[in-house]
Amino acid sequence: MEGAEFDDILDDWFIESLKTYKDLHVYQLEHPTQVIEWTTGKTVCVAGYSPTKNEILELHLPLKLFADENKGLCAERDFKVVHGGFTDGPVRCLRHVPGTRCAVTSDGLSSNLQVWDLGGDDSDVIRRTGSVEGRRGESEGGSRIAARLSSQPQILHGARSSDIQLTHLTSGQTLYKLDTDSADPLSSLQFVSDSVFLAGCCNGNVYVADTRTSAAPQLSPPLASSGESILWWTDAFAGPDPSGCRVIRLSSSGQAVVSDLRNPGGAVSRAQLDVQTQRCGVDGVRVSWAPALDDCIAVSGFSGAVQIYNTSVWRTELQESRPLFEHRGHVVSSQQSNDGVPVYVTSHVWHPDLPRTLLSAASDGSVHVWDWVDQSAADGPAPGTK
């Protein structure tokens, strides 16, 4: 693309963004990240995934983002590095342990985990403090990690369904192991209540289990009519009532299926998403429920865009669905990567409290935080805030 043509496209998008974003802030990392993890409501942790040494950083979001009124008078409009350190290898998964200044990472090479002190008021250094041994040695894709708020720091982790265990972070004691003989590679792992968790597998299987009991987990395979798919990604959102937990499964062919945790094998609704299915890997694609916006999901990793979909308009029969909103800032502001490969989104995450605010990262090292405007609100009822 010629420089003049690129400048015209960038100018057009900038003018369009004045109407489509309430807020938009940009930060440039030295190396791209696949992880964005909230440590507080105003700070996130990111880390690189290069084969050798990488930065691990805690970033404070621009204060302007949180100004209720007179945003133009707020001087702090940039991201700020508040804590930082270095890793000896890639970081493919990162989880903050709630209630602590501790994070746990996976390098994607084995099921073992690395434990980090994120620093505090007296130190701006993030340093490694220990490790957690997994149940499997080398493991393609590494471990998935889930953490919950508890009196004693604990993490749930595993690379495959047969490896899942709950570990006491301080003592290293194993508190729970999932009872299954299947060794399905995991694409996600998350708590939906204090004790109930959901494990999403790359083949579309979903396990639901309770760490308080040794009973066998509930297993739900993907719908038989979901078409050909090599990979699946899963996310769940419980809200204040875990019994009404909703599960979404997204396939590499672009089909999305919403189900209820009480009947995860059935389909409440489904849709064929408007995504590019040529490029996708198990660590690249993300699908996530909005924690503070009814029925909305975000999808990334298929291209250089983050798409927002409203699932409330989906039906039980398969239908094509167009995104409610599409963030194209990463691909518009970067022509292509140094090796000629188009820029693609590597991660995204919703803000836990601000309904339409997300962070996203891309393969060119860019990190964006954006508060999008629902243009459909003028044409009819928009998804409500929780």
mmCIF file of C-alpha atoms in Angstrom:
data_model
loop_
_atom_site.group_PDB
_atom_site.id
_atom_site.type_symbol
_atom_site.label_atom_id
_atom_site.label_comp_id
_atom_site.label_asym_id
_atom_site.label_seq_id
_atom_site.Cartn_x
_atom_site.Cartn_y
_atom_site.Cartn_z
ATOM 1 C CA MET A 1 0.000 0.000 0.000
ATOM 2 C CA GLU A 2 1.355 3.412 -0.985
ATOM 3 C CA GLY A 3 2.063 5.889 1.824
ATOM 4 C CA ALA A 4 -0.455 8.447 0.572
ATOM 5 C CA GLU A 5 -3.212 5.824 0.285
ATOM 6 C CA PHE A 6 -2.460 4.549 3.796
ATOM 7 C CA ASP A 7 -2.604 8.108 5.182
ATOM 8 C CA ASP A 8 -6.009 8.640 3.533
ATOM 9 C CA ILE A 9 -7.389 5.428 5.071
ATOM 10 C CA LEU A 10 -6.024 6.399 8.483
ATOM 11 C CA ASP A 11 -7.518 9.893 8.209
ATOM 12 C CA ASP A 12 -10.925 8.490 7.214
ATOM 13 C CA TRP A 13 -10.907 6.055 10.130
ATOM 14 C CA PHE A 14 -9.888 8.789 12.562
ATOM 15 C CA ILE A 15 -12.804 10.980 11.466
ATOM 16 C CA GLU A 16 -15.173 7.994 11.733
ATOM 17 C CA SER A 17 -13.834 7.180 15.211
ATOM 18 C CA LEU A 18 -14.984 10.553 16.535
ATOM 19 C CA LYS A 19 -18.543 9.251 16.201
ATOM 20 C CA THR A 20 -18.021 5.567 16.991
ATOM 21 C CA TYR A 21 -15.881 5.802 20.148
ATOM 22 C CA LYS A 22 -16.513 7.528 23.437
ATOM 23 C CA ASP A 23 -12.843 6.960 24.333
ATOM 24 C CA LEU A 24 -9.853 5.534 22.462
ATOM 25 C CA HIS A 25 -6.275 5.380 23.784
ATOM 26 C CA VAL A 26 -3.221 3.708 22.238
ATOM 27 C CA TYR A 27 -0.028 2.279 23.733
ATOM 28 C CA GLN A 28 2.927 0.670 21.969
ATOM 29 C CA LEU A 29 4.772 -2.283 23.503
ATOM 30 C CA GLU A 30 8.290 -3.194 22.432
ATOM 31 C CA HIS A 31 7.057 -6.724 21.700
ATOM 32 C CA PRO A 32 3.472 -8.007 21.210
ATOM 33 C CA THR A 33 1.490 -9.733 23.965
ATOM 34 C CA GLN A 34 -1.051 -12.552 23.990
ATOM 35 C CA VAL A 35 -2.132 -11.854 27.565
ATOM 36 C CA ILE A 36 -4.086 -8.965 29.091
ATOM 37 C CA GLU A 37 -5.066 -9.565 32.704
ATOM 38 C CA TRP A 38 -6.791 -7.200 35.114
ATOM 39 C CA THR A 39 -4.952 -6.677 38.406
ATOM 40 C CA THR A 40 -7.271 -3.869 39.557
ATOM 41 C CA GLY A 41 -10.065 -1.954 37.869
ATOM 42 C CA LYS A 42 -7.482 0.478 36.493
ATOM 43 C CA THR A 43 -4.392 -1.692 35.913
ATOM 44 C CA VAL A 44 -3.580 -4.663 33.673
ATOM 45 C CA CYS A 45 -0.666 -7.052 33.340
ATOM 46 C CA VAL A 46 0.834 -7.852 29.917
ATOM 47 C CA ALA A 47 3.819 -9.958 28.838
ATOM 48 C CA GLY A 48 5.566 -10.898 25.607
ATOM 49 C CA TYR A 49 5.657 -14.304 23.932
ATOM 50 C CA SER A 50 9.031 -14.237 22.160
ATOM 51 C CA PRO A 51 10.983 -17.523 22.492
ATOM 52 C CA THR A 52 13.588 -15.929 24.776
ATOM 53 C CA LYS A 53 13.577 -12.987 27.191
ATOM 54 C CA ASN A 54 10.369 -10.925 27.496
ATOM 55 C CA GLU A 55 9.052 -8.000 29.485
ATOM 56 C CA ILE A 56 6.248 -8.525 31.987
ATOM 57 C CA LEU A 57 4.555 -5.209 32.800
ATOM 58 C CA GLU A 58 1.743 -3.821 34.894
ATOM 59 C CA LEU A 59 0.171 -0.860 33.092
ATOM 60 C CA HIS A 60 -2.062 1.825 34.574
ATOM 61 C CA LEU A 61 -4.780 2.826 32.127
ATOM 62 C CA PRO A 62 -5.161 6.512 31.172
ATOM 63 C CA LEU A 63 -6.914 8.425 33.968
ATOM 64 C CA LYS A 64 -8.955 10.246 31.330
ATOM 65 C CA LEU A 65 -10.804 6.971 30.741
ATOM 66 C CA PHE A 66 -12.247 7.102 34.269
ATOM 67 C CA ALA A 67 -13.130 10.799 34.387
ATOM 68 C CA ASP A 68 -16.917 11.090 34.755
ATOM 69 C CA GLU A 69 -17.122 14.693 33.575
ATOM 70 C CA ASN A 70 -14.861 17.236 31.873
ATOM 71 C CA LYS A 71 -12.693 14.561 30.284
ATOM 72 C CA GLY A 72 -10.990 17.251 28.241
ATOM 73 C CA LEU A 73 -9.603 18.784 31.430
ATOM 74 C CA CYS A 74 -7.933 15.526 32.511
ATOM 75 C CA ALA A 75 -4.197 15.787 31.859
ATOM 76 C CA GLU A 76 -3.394 12.059 32.156
ATOM 77 C CA ARG A 77 -4.208 10.622 28.737
ATOM 78 C CA ASP A 78 -1.469 7.992 28.425
ATOM 79 C CA PHE A 79 -0.786 4.492 29.682
ATOM 80 C CA LYS A 80 1.775 4.361 32.500
ATOM 81 C CA VAL A 81 4.112 1.512 33.448
ATOM 82 C CA VAL A 82 3.790 1.064 37.233
ATOM 83 C CA HIS A 83 5.632 -2.256 37.703
ATOM 84 C CA GLY A 84 7.878 -4.297 35.421
ATOM 85 C CA GLY A 85 10.250 -7.232 35.126
ATOM 86 C CA PHE A 86 11.563 -9.862 32.741
ATOM 87 C CA THR A 87 10.747 -13.472 31.959
ATOM 88 C CA ASP A 88 13.193 -16.080 30.654
ATOM 89 C CA GLY A 89 10.735 -17.371 28.063
ATOM 90 C CA PRO A 90 7.347 -16.759 26.449
ATOM 91 C CA VAL A 91 4.153 -16.057 28.387
ATOM 92 C CA ARG A 92 1.151 -17.744 26.789
ATOM 93 C CA CYS A 93 -1.239 -17.581 29.739
ATOM 94 C CA LEU A 94 -1.311 -15.237 32.743
ATOM 95 C CA ARG A 95 -3.706 -15.072 35.688
ATOM 96 C CA HIS A 96 -3.785 -12.648 38.591
ATOM 97 C CA VAL A 97 -4.686 -14.301 41.903
ATOM 98 C CA PRO A 98 -7.535 -12.186 43.366
ATOM 99 C CA GLY A 99 -6.816 -10.543 46.699
ATOM 100 C CA THR A 100 -3.045 -10.764 46.243
ATOM 101 C CA ARG A 101 -0.166 -9.101 44.402
ATOM 102 C CA CYS A 102 0.615 -12.429 42.770
ATOM 103 C CA ALA A 103 0.323 -13.653 39.188
ATOM 104 C CA VAL A 104 0.799 -17.115 37.701
ATOM 105 C CA THR A 105 1.982 -17.734 34.123
ATOM 106 C CA SER A 106 2.403 -20.589 31.657
ATOM 107 C CA ASP A 107 5.131 -20.564 29.000
ATOM 108 C CA GLY A 108 3.168 -22.786 26.615
ATOM 109 C CA LEU A 109 5.975 -25.361 26.570
ATOM 110 C CA SER A 110 5.083 -27.532 29.575
ATOM 111 C CA SER A 111 2.377 -27.897 32.206
ATOM 112 C CA ASN A 112 4.597 -26.274 34.855
ATOM 113 C CA LEU A 113 3.739 -22.740 35.977
ATOM 114 C CA GLN A 114 5.708 -19.685 37.065
ATOM 115 C CA VAL A 115 4.709 -17.594 40.115
ATOM 116 C CA TRP A 116 5.335 -13.822 40.216
ATOM 117 C CA ASP A 117 5.261 -11.044 42.796
ATOM 118 C CA LEU A 118 3.805 -8.009 41.018
ATOM 119 C CA GLY A 119 5.476 -5.521 43.358
ATOM 120 C CA GLY A 120 3.861 -2.878 45.541
ATOM 121 C CA ASP A 121 4.186 0.671 46.800
ATOM 122 C CA ASP A 122 7.732 -0.016 47.981
ATOM 123 C CA SER A 123 8.980 -1.657 44.766
ATOM 124 C CA ASP A 124 8.311 -1.241 41.055
ATOM 125 C CA VAL A 125 9.908 -4.594 40.156
ATOM 126 C CA ILE A 126 7.969 -7.698 39.123
ATOM 127 C CA ARG A 127 10.003 -10.714 40.179
ATOM 128 C CA ARG A 128 9.620 -14.459 39.958
ATOM 129 C CA THR A 129 9.124 -16.081 43.368
ATOM 130 C CA GLY A 130 8.461 -19.739 42.616
ATOM 131 C CA SER A 131 6.882 -22.374 40.428
ATOM 132 C CA VAL A 132 4.036 -24.873 40.408
ATOM 133 C CA GLU A 133 4.606 -28.345 39.020
ATOM 134 C CA GLY A 134 1.999 -29.678 36.617
ATOM 135 C CA ARG A 135 0.944 -33.283 36.084
ATOM 136 C CA ARG A 136 2.474 -33.507 32.613
ATOM 137 C CA GLY A 137 5.967 -32.681 31.324
ATOM 138 C CA GLU A 138 6.176 -31.220 27.857
ATOM 139 C CA SER A 139 2.763 -30.113 26.648
ATOM 140 C CA GLU A 140 1.973 -28.378 23.384
ATOM 141 C CA GLY A 141 0.069 -25.208 24.193
ATOM 142 C CA GLY A 142 0.930 -25.312 27.903
ATOM 143 C CA SER A 143 -1.457 -25.055 30.825
ATOM 144 C CA ARG A 144 -4.675 -23.114 31.214
ATOM 145 C CA ILE A 145 -5.057 -21.333 34.544
ATOM 146 C CA ALA A 146 -8.027 -20.196 36.631
ATOM 147 C CA ALA A 147 -7.948 -18.340 39.946
ATOM 148 C CA ARG A 148 -10.595 -17.364 42.454
ATOM 149 C CA LEU A 149 -10.853 -15.220 45.573
ATOM 150 C CA SER A 150 -10.249 -17.387 48.646
ATOM 151 C CA SER A 151 -8.773 -17.110 52.132
ATOM 152 C CA GLN A 152 -5.766 -19.122 50.930
ATOM 153 C CA PRO A 153 -4.417 -18.487 47.402
ATOM 154 C CA GLN A 154 -5.312 -21.391 45.113
ATOM 155 C CA ILE A 155 -5.138 -21.957 41.366
ATOM 156 C CA LEU A 156 -6.821 -24.424 39.051
ATOM 157 C CA HIS A 157 -4.602 -25.520 36.186
ATOM 158 C CA GLY A 158 -3.957 -28.162 33.551
ATOM 159 C CA ALA A 159 -2.957 -28.687 29.938
ATOM 160 C CA ARG A 160 -5.447 -31.507 29.266
ATOM 161 C CA SER A 161 -8.715 -32.564 30.873
ATOM 162 C CA SER A 162 -6.976 -35.450 32.664
ATOM 163 C CA ASP A 163 -4.351 -33.062 34.130
ATOM 164 C CA ILE A 164 -6.689 -30.557 35.828
ATOM 165 C CA GLN A 165 -5.884 -29.980 39.479
ATOM 166 C CA LEU A 166 -6.423 -27.388 42.222
ATOM 167 C CA THR A 167 -3.166 -26.380 43.915
ATOM 168 C CA HIS A 168 -2.500 -24.446 47.108
ATOM 169 C CA LEU A 169 -0.158 -21.750 45.871
ATOM 170 C CA THR A 170 1.893 -21.359 49.055
ATOM 171 C CA SER A 171 2.455 -25.006 50.004
ATOM 172 C CA GLY A 172 2.125 -26.592 46.567
ATOM 173 C CA GLN A 173 -0.348 -29.097 47.994
ATOM 174 C CA THR A 174 -2.806 -30.649 45.537
ATOM 175 C CA LEU A 175 -6.334 -30.042 46.832
ATOM 176 C CA TYR A 176 -8.353 -31.556 43.970
ATOM 177 C CA LYS A 177 -7.946 -33.565 40.764
ATOM 178 C CA LEU A 178 -10.513 -33.918 37.981
ATOM 179 C CA ASP A 179 -11.741 -37.506 37.690
ATOM 180 C CA THR A 180 -11.619 -38.330 33.985
ATOM 181 C CA ASP A 181 -9.681 -40.699 31.750
ATOM 182 C CA SER A 182 -10.002 -38.457 28.690
ATOM 183 C CA ALA A 183 -6.925 -36.399 27.830
ATOM 184 C CA ASP A 184 -8.513 -33.661 25.719
ATOM 185 C CA PRO A 185 -6.276 -30.572 25.181
ATOM 186 C CA LEU A 186 -7.788 -27.546 26.912
ATOM 187 C CA SER A 187 -8.621 -24.222 25.303
ATOM 188 C CA SER A 188 -10.041 -22.600 28.477
ATOM 189 C CA LEU A 189 -10.459 -23.093 32.207
ATOM 190 C CA GLN A 190 -12.556 -20.896 34.495
ATOM 191 C CA PHE A 191 -14.518 -20.817 37.727
ATOM 192 C CA VAL A 192 -18.228 -20.042 37.433
ATOM 193 C CA SER A 193 -18.764 -20.033 41.222
ATOM 194 C CA ASP A 194 -16.653 -20.479 44.353
ATOM 195 C CA SER A 195 -16.291 -24.211 43.677
ATOM 196 C CA VAL A 196 -17.810 -25.032 40.270
ATOM 197 C CA PHE A 197 -15.573 -24.717 37.220
ATOM 198 C CA LEU A 198 -15.860 -25.195 33.480
ATOM 199 C CA ALA A 199 -13.133 -26.706 31.307
ATOM 200 C CA GLY A 200 -13.449 -26.080 27.568
ATOM 201 C CA CYS A 201 -11.575 -28.444 25.271
ATOM 202 C CA CYS A 202 -10.151 -27.858 21.822
ATOM 203 C CA ASN A 203 -12.435 -30.586 20.401
ATOM 204 C CA GLY A 204 -15.561 -28.814 21.693
ATOM 205 C CA ASN A 205 -16.118 -30.958 24.787
ATOM 206 C CA VAL A 206 -17.061 -29.060 27.931
ATOM 207 C CA TYR A 207 -16.510 -30.462 31.428
ATOM 208 C CA VAL A 208 -18.374 -29.032 34.438
ATOM 209 C CA ALA A 209 -17.143 -30.118 37.867
ATOM 210 C CA ASP A 210 -17.156 -29.133 41.548
ATOM 211 C CA THR A 211 -13.895 -28.981 43.507
ATOM 212 C CA ARG A 212 -15.769 -29.897 46.723
ATOM 213 C CA THR A 213 -16.520 -33.404 45.499
ATOM 214 C CA SER A 214 -14.638 -36.264 43.857
ATOM 215 C CA ALA A 215 -17.646 -37.121 41.684
ATOM 216 C CA ALA A 216 -17.104 -37.507 37.949
ATOM 217 C CA PRO A 217 -17.597 -34.283 35.963
ATOM 218 C CA GLN A 218 -20.532 -33.542 33.709
ATOM 219 C CA LEU A 219 -19.406 -33.897 30.084
ATOM 220 C CA SER A 220 -21.106 -32.150 27.173
ATOM 221 C CA PRO A 221 -19.838 -32.690 23.608
ATOM 222 C CA PRO A 222 -20.443 -30.087 20.881
ATOM 223 C CA LEU A 223 -23.656 -30.249 18.895
ATOM 224 C CA ALA A 224 -23.496 -32.894 16.173
ATOM 225 C CA SER A 225 -24.897 -30.431 13.633
ATOM 226 C CA SER A 226 -22.238 -27.776 14.234
ATOM 227 C CA GLY A 227 -20.412 -28.571 11.003
ATOM 228 C CA GLU A 228 -16.787 -29.402 10.422
ATOM 229 C CA SER A 229 -14.451 -27.747 12.895
ATOM 230 C CA ILE A 230 -10.889 -28.387 13.960
ATOM 231 C CA LEU A 231 -10.829 -26.178 17.062
ATOM 232 C CA TRP A 232 -13.290 -24.807 19.626
ATOM 233 C CA TRP A 233 -13.082 -22.001 22.188
ATOM 234 C CA THR A 234 -15.373 -21.593 25.188
ATOM 235 C CA ASP A 235 -16.402 -18.930 27.668
ATOM 236 C CA ALA A 236 -18.988 -18.809 30.445
ATOM 237 C CA PHE A 237 -20.644 -16.040 32.404
ATOM 238 C CA ALA A 238 -22.476 -16.713 35.652
ATOM 239 C CA GLY A 239 -23.383 -13.301 37.050
ATOM 240 C CA PRO A 240 -24.946 -13.144 40.516
ATOM 241 C CA ASP A 241 -26.825 -16.440 39.982
ATOM 242 C CA PRO A 242 -24.507 -19.325 38.963
ATOM 243 C CA SER A 243 -27.501 -21.548 38.148
ATOM 244 C CA GLY A 244 -28.266 -19.267 35.197
ATOM 245 C CA CYS A 245 -24.735 -19.470 33.819
ATOM 246 C CA ARG A 246 -24.497 -19.111 30.040
ATOM 247 C CA VAL A 247 -21.883 -20.897 27.978
ATOM 248 C CA ILE A 248 -20.735 -19.967 24.497
ATOM 249 C CA ARG A 249 -18.735 -22.227 22.215
ATOM 250 C CA LEU A 250 -17.067 -20.826 19.105
ATOM 251 C CA SER A 251 -15.697 -23.059 16.361
ATOM 252 C CA SER A 252 -12.859 -22.432 13.932
ATOM 253 C CA SER A 253 -15.479 -22.493 11.160
ATOM 254 C CA GLY A 254 -17.098 -19.423 12.760
ATOM 255 C CA GLN A 255 -20.151 -21.108 14.289
ATOM 256 C CA ALA A 256 -21.159 -19.935 17.769
ATOM 257 C CA VAL A 257 -23.470 -21.891 20.083
ATOM 258 C CA VAL A 258 -24.995 -20.519 23.294
ATOM 259 C CA SER A 259 -26.149 -22.995 25.935
ATOM 260 C CA ASP A 260 -27.273 -23.031 29.565
ATOM 261 C CA LEU A 261 -25.039 -24.578 32.222
ATOM 262 C CA ARG A 262 -28.029 -26.596 33.426
ATOM 263 C CA ASN A 263 -28.208 -28.164 29.953
ATOM 264 C CA PRO A 264 -24.863 -27.474 28.275
ATOM 265 C CA GLY A 265 -25.468 -30.127 25.613
ATOM 266 C CA GLY A 266 -28.426 -28.211 24.180
ATOM 267 C CA ALA A 267 -28.498 -24.956 22.258
ATOM 268 C CA VAL A 268 -30.351 -21.870 23.467
ATOM 269 C CA SER A 269 -29.276 -20.072 20.291
ATOM 270 C CA ARG A 270 -26.592 -20.151 17.628
ATOM 271 C CA ALA A 271 -25.207 -18.197 14.694
ATOM 272 C CA GLN A 272 -22.691 -18.212 11.881
ATOM 273 C CA LEU A 273 -20.371 -15.304 12.627
ATOM 274 C CA ASP A 274 -18.925 -12.970 10.010
ATOM 275 C CA VAL A 275 -15.281 -13.929 10.579
ATOM 276 C CA GLN A 276 -12.321 -14.910 8.430
ATOM 277 C CA THR A 277 -11.690 -18.594 9.101
ATOM 278 C CA GLN A 278 -8.426 -19.008 7.195
ATOM 279 C CA ARG A 279 -6.189 -18.042 10.103
ATOM 280 C CA CYS A 280 -6.753 -19.280 13.633
ATOM 281 C CA GLY A 281 -4.766 -21.101 16.288
ATOM 282 C CA VAL A 282 -5.693 -22.407 19.703
ATOM 283 C CA ASP A 283 -3.821 -19.572 21.474
ATOM 284 C CA GLY A 284 -4.893 -16.843 19.065
ATOM 285 C CA VAL A 285 -8.695 -16.775 19.143
ATOM 286 C CA ARG A 286 -10.669 -15.287 22.038
ATOM 287 C CA VAL A 287 -14.410 -15.307 22.716
ATOM 288 C CA SER A 288 -15.712 -13.628 25.876
ATOM 289 C CA TRP A 289 -18.982 -12.580 27.455
ATOM 290 C CA ALA A 290 -19.345 -8.943 28.451
ATOM 291 C CA PRO A 291 -19.468 -8.840 32.270
ATOM 292 C CA ALA A 292 -21.555 -5.652 32.413
ATOM 293 C CA LEU A 293 -23.523 -5.621 29.128
ATOM 294 C CA ASP A 294 -26.402 -8.026 28.616
ATOM 295 C CA ASP A 295 -26.062 -10.717 25.939
ATOM 296 C CA CYS A 296 -22.955 -9.285 24.241
ATOM 297 C CA ILE A 297 -19.799 -11.183 23.335
ATOM 298 C CA ALA A 298 -16.455 -10.108 21.887
ATOM 299 C CA VAL A 299 -14.553 -12.203 19.339
ATOM 300 C CA SER A 300 -10.958 -11.745 18.176
ATOM 301 C CA GLY A 301 -8.053 -13.628 16.642
ATOM 302 C CA PHE A 302 -9.496 -14.370 13.211
ATOM 303 C CA SER A 303 -8.233 -11.084 11.754
ATOM 304 C CA GLY A 304 -7.026 -7.623 12.719
ATOM 305 C CA ALA A 305 -10.397 -6.665 14.207
ATOM 306 C CA VAL A 306 -12.304 -7.211 17.456
ATOM 307 C CA GLN A 307 -15.995 -7.871 16.828
ATOM 308 C CA ILE A 308 -18.915 -7.336 19.217
ATOM 309 C CA TYR A 309 -22.057 -9.459 18.753
ATOM 310 C CA ASN A 310 -25.472 -9.210 20.386
ATOM 311 C CA THR A 311 -26.578 -12.795 21.089
ATOM 312 C CA SER A 312 -30.089 -11.763 22.154
ATOM 313 C CA VAL A 313 -31.132 -11.632 18.481
ATOM 314 C CA TRP A 314 -29.889 -15.162 17.743
ATOM 315 C CA ARG A 315 -32.324 -18.077 17.380
ATOM 316 C CA THR A 316 -32.157 -21.849 17.835
ATOM 317 C CA GLU A 317 -31.813 -22.399 14.095
ATOM 318 C CA LEU A 318 -28.464 -21.492 12.547
ATOM 319 C CA GLN A 319 -28.380 -18.060 10.926
ATOM 320 C CA GLU A 320 -25.753 -15.597 9.778
ATOM 321 C CA SER A 321 -24.985 -12.793 12.200
ATOM 322 C CA ARG A 322 -23.348 -9.425 11.589
ATOM 323 C CA PRO A 323 -21.313 -7.735 14.350
ATOM 324 C CA LEU A 324 -22.918 -4.997 16.405
ATOM 325 C CA PHE A 325 -19.573 -3.195 16.400
ATOM 326 C CA GLU A 326 -16.108 -3.807 14.959
ATOM 327 C CA HIS A 327 -12.879 -2.303 16.283
ATOM 328 C CA ARG A 328 -10.531 -2.016 13.303
ATOM 329 C CA GLY A 329 -8.012 0.327 14.908
ATOM 330 C CA HIS A 330 -5.121 -2.139 14.994
ATOM 331 C CA VAL A 331 -5.233 -3.060 11.330
ATOM 332 C CA VAL A 332 -6.011 0.470 10.139
ATOM 333 C CA SER A 333 -3.137 2.093 12.008
ATOM 334 C CA SER A 334 -0.553 -0.498 10.926
ATOM 335 C CA GLN A 335 -0.068 -1.419 7.269
ATOM 336 C CA GLN A 336 1.510 -4.807 7.976
ATOM 337 C CA SER A 337 4.114 -6.463 10.172
ATOM 338 C CA ASN A 338 7.801 -6.510 9.299
ATOM 339 C CA ASP A 339 7.620 -9.973 7.721
ATOM 340 C CA GLY A 340 4.785 -8.972 5.393
ATOM 341 C CA VAL A 341 2.042 -10.719 7.400
ATOM 342 C CA PRO A 342 -1.054 -8.558 8.017
ATOM 343 C CA VAL A 343 -1.533 -7.410 11.596
ATOM 344 C CA TYR A 344 -3.923 -9.553 13.639
ATOM 345 C CA VAL A 345 -5.420 -9.201 17.109
ATOM 346 C CA THR A 346 -3.657 -11.359 19.702
ATOM 347 C CA SER A 347 -5.916 -10.775 22.725
ATOM 348 C CA HIS A 348 -8.808 -8.784 24.120
ATOM 349 C CA VAL A 349 -10.538 -8.358 27.468
ATOM 350 C CA TRP A 350 -13.662 -6.533 28.678
ATOM 351 C CA HIS A 351 -13.444 -4.053 31.534
ATOM 352 C CA PRO A 352 -15.118 -5.692 34.566
ATOM 353 C CA ASP A 353 -17.308 -2.650 35.343
ATOM 354 C CA LEU A 354 -17.397 -0.246 32.382
ATOM 355 C CA PRO A 355 -20.017 -1.820 30.054
ATOM 356 C CA ARG A 356 -18.588 -0.951 26.626
ATOM 357 C CA THR A 357 -14.897 -0.624 27.448
ATOM 358 C CA LEU A 358 -12.389 -3.195 26.167
ATOM 359 C CA LEU A 359 -8.643 -3.588 25.866
ATOM 360 C CA SER A 360 -7.122 -5.290 22.837
ATOM 361 C CA ALA A 361 -3.601 -6.126 21.692
ATOM 362 C CA ALA A 362 -2.196 -6.918 18.256
ATOM 363 C CA SER A 363 0.775 -8.607 16.617
ATOM 364 C CA ASP A 364 2.486 -5.262 15.953
ATOM 365 C CA GLY A 365 2.782 -4.592 19.709
ATOM 366 C CA SER A 366 -0.084 -2.103 19.851
ATOM 367 C CA VAL A 367 -2.441 -2.040 22.837
ATOM 368 C CA HIS A 368 -5.740 -0.160 22.588
ATOM 369 C CA VAL A 369 -8.316 0.671 25.241
ATOM 370 C CA TRP A 370 -11.621 1.739 23.731
ATOM 371 C CA ASP A 371 -15.148 2.615 24.798
ATOM 372 C CA TRP A 372 -17.414 1.996 21.817
ATOM 373 C CA VAL A 373 -20.696 3.672 20.929
ATOM 374 C CA ASP A 374 -23.698 1.487 20.093
ATOM 375 C CA GLN A 375 -24.881 2.986 16.791
ATOM 376 C CA SER A 376 -27.919 0.680 16.739
ATOM 377 C CA ALA A 377 -29.342 2.302 19.876
ATOM 378 C CA ALA A 378 -30.973 4.993 17.748
ATOM 379 C CA ASP A 379 -32.814 2.355 15.707
ATOM 380 C CA GLY A 380 -34.209 0.334 18.593
ATOM 381 C CA PRO A 381 -33.597 -1.048 22.071
ATOM 382 C CA ALA A 382 -29.916 -1.717 22.745
ATOM 383 C CA PRO A 383 -28.518 -4.381 25.030
ATOM 384 C CA GLY A 384 -28.897 -3.212 28.612
ATOM 385 C CA THR A 385 -26.293 -2.829 31.285
ATOM 386 C CA LYS A 386 -26.285 -5.270 34.147
#
